[in-house]
Amino acid sequence: MAQVSSIANEQTSTPLSSPKTILLRISRYNPEHDESSRFMEFDVPYQRWTTVLEAILEVKKHFDHSVAVRYSCRQATCGSCGMIINGKPRLACFTKISELNSEVVTVEPMNNFPIIRDLAVKFEKLFESHQKIKPYLVRDDTELETDQKEFLQSPEEVEQYIQFANCIKCGLCNSACPTMATDSSFVGPQALAQAYRYVADSRDKGKDSRLKIIDDSHGIWRCHFAGSCSQVCPKGVDPAMGIQLLRGYLLGFRS
Amino acid sequence: MRESTIMKIHYGTALAAVALVAVHILMRLTQGFAESLEFESVLANYKFLPYALMLELILILLSIHGFNGLRVILLELKQGPTYEKAVSYGCIAAMVGLIAYGSRTIIMTNMGMV
């Protein structure tokens, strides 16, 4: 009991606020009222583990509650809080202020997405493209009909696609893509990487239909292999590689 | 035509053009650049049938590759069904026009009409 008490005393003696502060610059833009975006600046206290999302929520709590930001899981799983942080697309919940090595943190909405308000952007186009490539296993039979009860795979077969299955649909790759900036009809690295994820899956039989979908004038061939999509992915997915491997199927190097 | 077929043609024409242009440059080197650019020398090249055929092939390959590249650039700059159709057909028309004009020069010179 005495030990518990000492732990409790130790916890209460820990300082709650940090003397360190950063200048948080938040892009503000409401398409209904504003002609262009502007930055609002806030001095926000932070600690070693404070994330950019926490700093934004601190602003909402203490300075300006009208800042629009989308977030959900706070553990880099849902992909909701994607934004441009100090010029690079990142997840706000996954980016610690201390890791940025800067006294100023600038947050802006993701590029290549229409802005709803402030830091929140529309995801309709990304989800449409994702849905277009049939992001599910295409088969004539089902696991319920077969005697095996499940479609077994070897570890080697899983390795072919598992990296691409980590995509959380955060849209950072599409935000970083230079082709998406000019070609509004381009299907995008997220959807293309997911197309490869299912094409490379040994259980899937929908390769031909998926390849037909992406073999379009604004499909896979518009990728210029800048590689920025792979650089910004918080989950280690390599869309640029997936796109090149898909091209291998279309050019006849892979079957 | 499927985009993959167009891009296969695009890559194929690039590779073939590089090979043929290399042969073309090597042949110029054997002759010496200054001499090879003389009027009579150019006419002689066109009159030598195998070489004229190679030049015609280079013209076709580079026209196809170049105008498809231009089509791709223009499609990425702006989108819309009418614009895209205009770009595609415009590039095909320009490509055919350039090949026809270049071929006319090669054929006329080869037949001694110049």
Coordinates of C-alpha atoms in Angstrom, one line a residue:
Chain A
M1 CA 0.0 0.0 0.0
A2 CA 2.9 2.3 0.8
Q3 CA 4.4 1.5 -2.5
V4 CA 1.2 2.5 -4.3
S5 CA 1.1 5.7 -2.5
S6 CA 4.7 6.6 -3.4
I7 CA 4.0 5.9 -7.1
A8 CA 1.0 8.1 -6.9
N9 CA 3.0 10.9 -5.3
E10 CA 5.7 10.6 -8.0
Q11 CA 3.1 10.9 -10.7
T12 CA 1.5 14.0 -9.3
S13 CA 4.9 15.6 -9.0
T14 CA 5.5 15.3 -12.7
P15 CA 5.1 18.7 -14.4
L16 CA 1.9 18.8 -16.6
S17 CA 3.0 21.5 -18.9
S18 CA 6.2 21.8 -20.9
P19 CA 8.2 25.0 -21.1
K20 CA 8.9 24.3 -24.8
T21 CA 6.6 25.8 -27.4
I22 CA 6.4 25.7 -31.2
L23 CA 4.9 28.1 -33.6
L24 CA 2.0 26.2 -35.2
R25 CA 0.9 27.7 -38.5
I26 CA -2.5 26.3 -39.6
S27 CA -3.8 26.9 -43.1
R28 CA -7.4 28.3 -42.9
Y29 CA -9.7 28.2 -45.8
N30 CA -13.5 28.0 -46.1
P31 CA -14.5 27.6 -49.8
E32 CA -17.9 29.1 -49.0
H33 CA -16.5 32.4 -47.7
D34 CA -12.8 32.7 -48.5
E35 CA -11.2 33.5 -51.8
S36 CA -7.9 32.1 -50.8
S37 CA -6.3 30.4 -47.9
R38 CA -4.4 32.2 -45.1
F39 CA -2.3 31.0 -42.2
M40 CA -3.1 31.5 -38.5
E41 CA -0.3 31.2 -36.0
F42 CA -0.4 29.7 -32.5
D43 CA 2.2 29.2 -29.9
V44 CA 1.6 25.7 -28.7
P45 CA 3.4 24.0 -25.8
Y46 CA 4.8 20.5 -26.6
Q47 CA 6.7 17.7 -25.1
R48 CA 8.9 15.1 -26.6
W49 CA 6.0 12.8 -27.5
T50 CA 3.5 15.4 -28.6
T51 CA 2.2 14.7 -32.1
V52 CA 1.2 17.3 -34.6
L53 CA -2.4 16.2 -34.3
E54 CA -2.3 16.7 -30.5
A55 CA -0.9 20.2 -31.1
I56 CA -3.8 21.0 -33.5
L57 CA -6.3 19.6 -30.9
E58 CA -4.6 21.9 -28.3
V59 CA -5.3 24.8 -30.6
K60 CA -8.9 23.7 -30.9
K61 CA -9.2 23.3 -27.2
H62 CA -7.6 26.5 -26.0
F63 CA -7.3 29.0 -28.9
D64 CA -9.7 28.5 -31.8
H65 CA -12.3 25.7 -31.8
S66 CA -13.3 26.4 -35.3
V67 CA -10.2 24.8 -36.9
A68 CA -11.5 21.9 -39.1
V69 CA -9.4 18.7 -38.9
R70 CA -10.3 15.1 -39.6
Y71 CA -9.0 12.4 -37.3
S72 CA -10.1 9.2 -35.7
C73 CA -7.8 6.4 -34.4
R74 CA -4.8 8.5 -33.4
Q75 CA -2.5 5.5 -34.0
A76 CA -1.8 5.6 -37.8
T77 CA -4.4 3.0 -38.6
C78 CA -7.4 4.8 -39.9
G79 CA -5.6 7.2 -42.3
S80 CA -8.0 10.1 -41.5
C81 CA -5.5 12.8 -40.4
G82 CA -3.4 13.0 -43.6
M83 CA -2.1 16.6 -44.2
I84 CA 0.9 18.5 -45.4
I85 CA 3.2 19.0 -42.5
N86 CA 6.2 21.3 -43.1
G87 CA 5.8 20.7 -46.9
K88 CA 5.5 16.9 -46.8
P89 CA 2.4 14.7 -46.8
R90 CA 2.3 12.9 -43.5
L91 CA -0.2 11.6 -40.9
A92 CA -0.6 14.2 -38.1
C93 CA -1.1 11.5 -35.5
F94 CA 2.1 9.7 -36.5
T95 CA 4.3 12.7 -36.7
K96 CA 5.9 13.9 -33.5
I97 CA 6.8 17.6 -33.3
S98 CA 10.2 16.8 -31.8
E99 CA 11.0 14.7 -34.9
L100 CA 10.5 17.6 -37.3
N101 CA 13.5 19.5 -35.9
S102 CA 11.9 22.8 -36.5
E103 CA 10.7 25.7 -34.4
V104 CA 7.9 26.3 -36.8
V105 CA 5.4 23.6 -37.8
T106 CA 3.2 24.5 -40.8
V107 CA 0.1 22.4 -41.5
E108 CA -1.8 22.5 -44.7
P109 CA -4.5 20.4 -46.4
M110 CA -3.3 17.6 -48.7
N111 CA -2.6 18.6 -52.3
N112 CA -4.6 17.1 -55.2
F113 CA -7.8 16.9 -53.1
P114 CA -10.7 19.4 -53.0
I115 CA -10.7 21.2 -49.6
I116 CA -13.8 20.9 -47.5
R117 CA -12.5 23.4 -44.9
D118 CA -9.1 24.2 -43.3
L119 CA -7.3 20.8 -43.1
A120 CA -10.2 18.5 -44.1
V121 CA -10.3 17.4 -47.7
K122 CA -12.8 15.4 -49.8
F123 CA -11.9 11.7 -50.4
E124 CA -14.7 10.9 -52.9
K125 CA -12.3 10.7 -55.9
L126 CA -9.8 8.4 -54.0
F127 CA -12.6 6.0 -52.9
E128 CA -14.1 6.0 -56.4
S129 CA -10.8 5.1 -58.0
H130 CA -10.2 2.5 -55.3
Q131 CA -13.7 1.0 -55.9
K132 CA -13.1 1.0 -59.7
I133 CA -10.2 -1.5 -59.5
K134 CA -12.4 -4.1 -57.7
P135 CA -10.6 -4.2 -54.3
Y136 CA -11.7 -7.7 -53.4
L137 CA -10.9 -11.3 -54.4
V138 CA -12.7 -12.2 -57.7
R139 CA -13.6 -15.9 -57.9
D140 CA -16.3 -18.1 -59.2
D141 CA -16.4 -20.3 -56.1
T142 CA -16.5 -19.2 -52.5
E143 CA -14.8 -20.5 -49.3
L144 CA -18.1 -21.9 -48.2
E145 CA -18.5 -24.1 -51.3
T146 CA -15.1 -25.8 -51.3
D147 CA -14.1 -28.7 -49.1
Q148 CA -11.0 -26.9 -47.9
K149 CA -13.1 -24.3 -46.1
E150 CA -10.4 -21.7 -46.8
F151 CA -8.1 -20.8 -49.7
L152 CA -4.7 -21.8 -48.5
Q153 CA -1.6 -19.9 -49.5
S154 CA 2.1 -20.5 -49.0
P155 CA 4.3 -17.9 -47.3
E156 CA 5.9 -17.2 -50.6
E157 CA 2.5 -16.5 -52.2
V158 CA 1.6 -14.1 -49.3
E159 CA 4.9 -12.3 -49.7
Q160 CA 3.9 -11.4 -53.3
Y161 CA 1.3 -8.9 -52.1
I162 CA 1.4 -8.5 -48.3
Q163 CA 3.2 -5.2 -48.4
F164 CA 0.5 -3.7 -50.5
A165 CA -2.2 -5.0 -48.2
N166 CA -1.0 -2.6 -45.5
C167 CA -2.5 0.4 -47.4
I168 CA -4.8 2.4 -45.0
K169 CA -6.3 4.6 -47.8
C170 CA -4.9 7.8 -46.2
G171 CA -4.4 9.4 -49.6
L172 CA -0.8 10.7 -48.9
C173 CA 0.5 8.9 -52.0
N174 CA -2.1 10.6 -54.2
S175 CA -1.3 13.9 -52.5
A176 CA 2.4 13.6 -53.3
C177 CA 1.9 12.4 -56.9
P178 CA 2.9 15.0 -59.5
T179 CA 0.8 13.4 -62.2
M180 CA -2.3 13.8 -60.0
A181 CA -1.6 17.5 -59.8
T182 CA -2.1 18.0 -63.6
D183 CA -4.2 15.0 -64.7
S184 CA -7.5 15.1 -62.8
S185 CA -8.6 11.8 -64.5
F186 CA -5.5 9.9 -63.4
V187 CA -6.5 6.8 -61.4
G188 CA -3.7 7.5 -58.9
P189 CA -1.0 5.5 -57.1
Q190 CA -3.3 4.4 -54.3
A191 CA -5.7 2.6 -56.6
L192 CA -2.9 1.2 -58.8
A193 CA -1.1 -0.2 -55.8
Q194 CA -4.3 -1.9 -54.7
A195 CA -4.8 -3.2 -58.2
Y196 CA -1.4 -4.9 -57.9
R197 CA -2.3 -6.2 -54.4
Y198 CA -5.2 -8.2 -55.8
V199 CA -3.6 -9.1 -59.2
A200 CA -0.6 -10.6 -57.3
D201 CA -2.8 -12.6 -54.9
S202 CA -2.8 -16.3 -55.9
R203 CA -6.4 -16.7 -54.7
D204 CA -7.7 -14.0 -57.1
K205 CA -9.0 -14.6 -60.6
G206 CA -9.8 -11.1 -61.6
K207 CA -6.5 -10.1 -63.1
D208 CA -7.7 -9.6 -66.7
S209 CA -10.6 -7.4 -65.7
R210 CA -8.4 -5.3 -63.4
L211 CA -5.7 -4.9 -66.0
K212 CA -8.4 -3.8 -68.5
I213 CA -9.6 -1.1 -66.1
I214 CA -6.2 0.4 -65.5
D215 CA -5.1 0.1 -69.2
D216 CA -6.7 3.4 -70.0
S217 CA -5.5 6.7 -71.4
H218 CA -5.6 8.1 -67.8
G219 CA -4.6 4.8 -66.2
I220 CA -1.3 3.2 -65.4
W221 CA 0.7 4.6 -68.3
R222 CA 0.4 8.2 -67.0
C223 CA 2.7 7.3 -64.1
H224 CA 6.1 9.0 -64.6
F225 CA 7.7 7.0 -61.8
A226 CA 8.6 10.1 -59.7
G227 CA 8.5 7.7 -56.7
S228 CA 7.2 10.4 -54.3
C229 CA 4.2 8.1 -53.5
S230 CA 6.4 5.5 -52.0
Q231 CA 8.5 8.1 -50.1
V232 CA 5.5 9.5 -48.2
C233 CA 3.7 6.2 -47.4
P234 CA 3.5 5.9 -43.6
K235 CA 2.9 2.2 -43.8
G236 CA 5.9 1.3 -46.0
V237 CA 3.8 0.4 -49.1
D238 CA 5.7 1.0 -52.3
P239 CA 3.1 2.0 -54.9
A240 CA 5.7 3.0 -57.4
M241 CA 7.0 -0.6 -57.4
G242 CA 3.5 -2.0 -57.6
I243 CA 2.8 0.2 -60.7
Q244 CA 6.0 -1.0 -62.4
L245 CA 5.1 -4.6 -61.6
L246 CA 1.7 -4.1 -63.1
R247 CA 3.2 -2.7 -66.2
G248 CA 5.2 -5.9 -66.4
Y249 CA 1.9 -7.8 -66.8
L250 CA 0.6 -5.4 -69.5
L251 CA 3.9 -5.5 -71.4
G252 CA 4.0 -9.3 -71.3
F253 CA 7.0 -9.6 -69.0
R254 CA 4.9 -11.2 -66.3
S255 CA 2.0 -13.6 -66.5
Chain B
M1 CA -6.6 1.0 -79.7
R2 CA -5.8 -0.2 -76.1
E3 CA -3.4 2.2 -74.3
S4 CA -1.0 -0.7 -73.6
T5 CA -0.7 -1.4 -77.4
I6 CA 0.0 2.3 -78.0
M7 CA 2.6 2.3 -75.3
K8 CA 4.2 -0.9 -76.7
I9 CA 4.5 0.9 -80.1
H10 CA 5.8 4.0 -78.3
Y11 CA 8.6 2.0 -76.5
G12 CA 9.3 -0.1 -79.6
T13 CA 9.6 2.9 -81.9
A14 CA 12.0 4.6 -79.5
L15 CA 14.3 1.5 -79.3
A16 CA 14.2 1.0 -83.1
A17 CA 14.8 4.7 -83.7
V18 CA 17.8 4.7 -81.4
A19 CA 19.4 1.8 -83.3
L20 CA 18.7 3.2 -86.7
V21 CA 19.9 6.7 -85.8
A22 CA 23.1 5.1 -84.4
V23 CA 23.6 3.5 -87.8
H24 CA 22.9 6.8 -89.5
I25 CA 25.4 8.7 -87.4
L26 CA 28.0 5.9 -87.9
M27 CA 27.6 6.2 -91.6
R28 CA 28.0 10.0 -91.5
L29 CA 31.2 9.5 -89.4
T30 CA 32.7 7.3 -92.1
Q31 CA 32.1 10.0 -94.6
G32 CA 33.1 12.9 -92.5
F33 CA 30.5 15.4 -91.3
A34 CA 31.6 18.3 -93.5
E35 CA 31.5 16.4 -96.7
S36 CA 28.3 14.5 -95.8
L37 CA 26.4 17.7 -95.5
E38 CA 27.2 18.9 -99.0
F39 CA 24.3 19.1 -101.4
E40 CA 25.5 16.4 -103.8
S41 CA 26.4 14.1 -100.9
V42 CA 22.9 14.4 -99.5
L43 CA 21.3 13.7 -102.9
A44 CA 23.6 10.7 -103.3
N45 CA 22.4 9.3 -99.9
Y46 CA 18.8 9.6 -101.0
K47 CA 19.5 7.9 -104.3
F48 CA 21.1 4.9 -102.6
L49 CA 18.0 2.8 -102.1
P50 CA 18.9 0.9 -98.9
Y51 CA 20.0 4.1 -97.2
A52 CA 16.9 6.0 -98.4
L53 CA 14.7 3.2 -97.0
M54 CA 16.5 3.5 -93.7
L55 CA 15.9 7.3 -93.6
E56 CA 12.3 6.7 -94.4
L57 CA 12.1 4.2 -91.6
I58 CA 13.7 6.7 -89.2
L59 CA 11.2 9.3 -90.3
I60 CA 8.2 7.0 -89.6
L61 CA 9.6 5.8 -86.2
L62 CA 10.4 9.2 -84.9
S63 CA 7.1 10.7 -86.1
I64 CA 5.1 7.9 -84.4
H65 CA 7.1 8.2 -81.2
G66 CA 7.2 12.0 -81.1
F67 CA 3.6 12.6 -81.8
N68 CA 2.4 10.0 -79.3
G69 CA 4.7 11.6 -76.8
L70 CA 3.1 15.0 -77.6
R71 CA -0.4 13.4 -77.3
V72 CA 0.5 12.1 -73.8
I73 CA 1.8 15.5 -72.7
L74 CA -1.3 17.3 -74.0
L75 CA -3.6 14.7 -72.3
E76 CA -1.9 15.3 -69.0
L77 CA -2.2 19.1 -69.3
K78 CA -5.9 19.2 -69.7
Q79 CA -8.8 16.7 -69.6
G80 CA -12.2 16.5 -71.2
P81 CA -13.7 14.2 -73.9
T82 CA -13.8 16.8 -76.7
Y83 CA -10.3 18.0 -75.9
E84 CA -8.9 14.5 -75.7
K85 CA -10.5 13.5 -79.0
A86 CA -9.2 16.7 -80.7
V87 CA -5.7 16.0 -79.3
S88 CA -5.7 12.3 -80.4
Y89 CA -7.0 13.0 -84.0
G90 CA -4.8 16.1 -84.3
C91 CA -1.7 14.2 -83.4
I92 CA -2.5 11.4 -85.9
A93 CA -3.2 14.0 -88.6
A94 CA 0.0 15.8 -87.9
M95 CA 2.0 12.6 -87.8
V96 CA 0.5 11.4 -91.2
G97 CA 1.2 14.9 -92.6
L98 CA 4.9 14.9 -91.5
I99 CA 5.5 11.3 -92.8
A100 CA 3.8 12.2 -96.1
Y101 CA 5.9 15.4 -96.5
G102 CA 9.1 13.7 -95.5
S103 CA 8.4 10.6 -97.7
R104 CA 7.7 12.9 -100.7
T105 CA 11.1 14.5 -100.3
I106 CA 12.8 11.1 -100.1
I107 CA 10.9 9.5 -102.9
M108 CA 11.3 12.5 -105.3
T109 CA 15.0 12.7 -104.7
N110 CA 15.4 8.9 -105.0
M111 CA 13.7 9.0 -108.3
G112 CA 15.9 11.8 -109.6
M113 CA 13.1 14.4 -109.6
V114 CA 15.3 16.9 -107.6

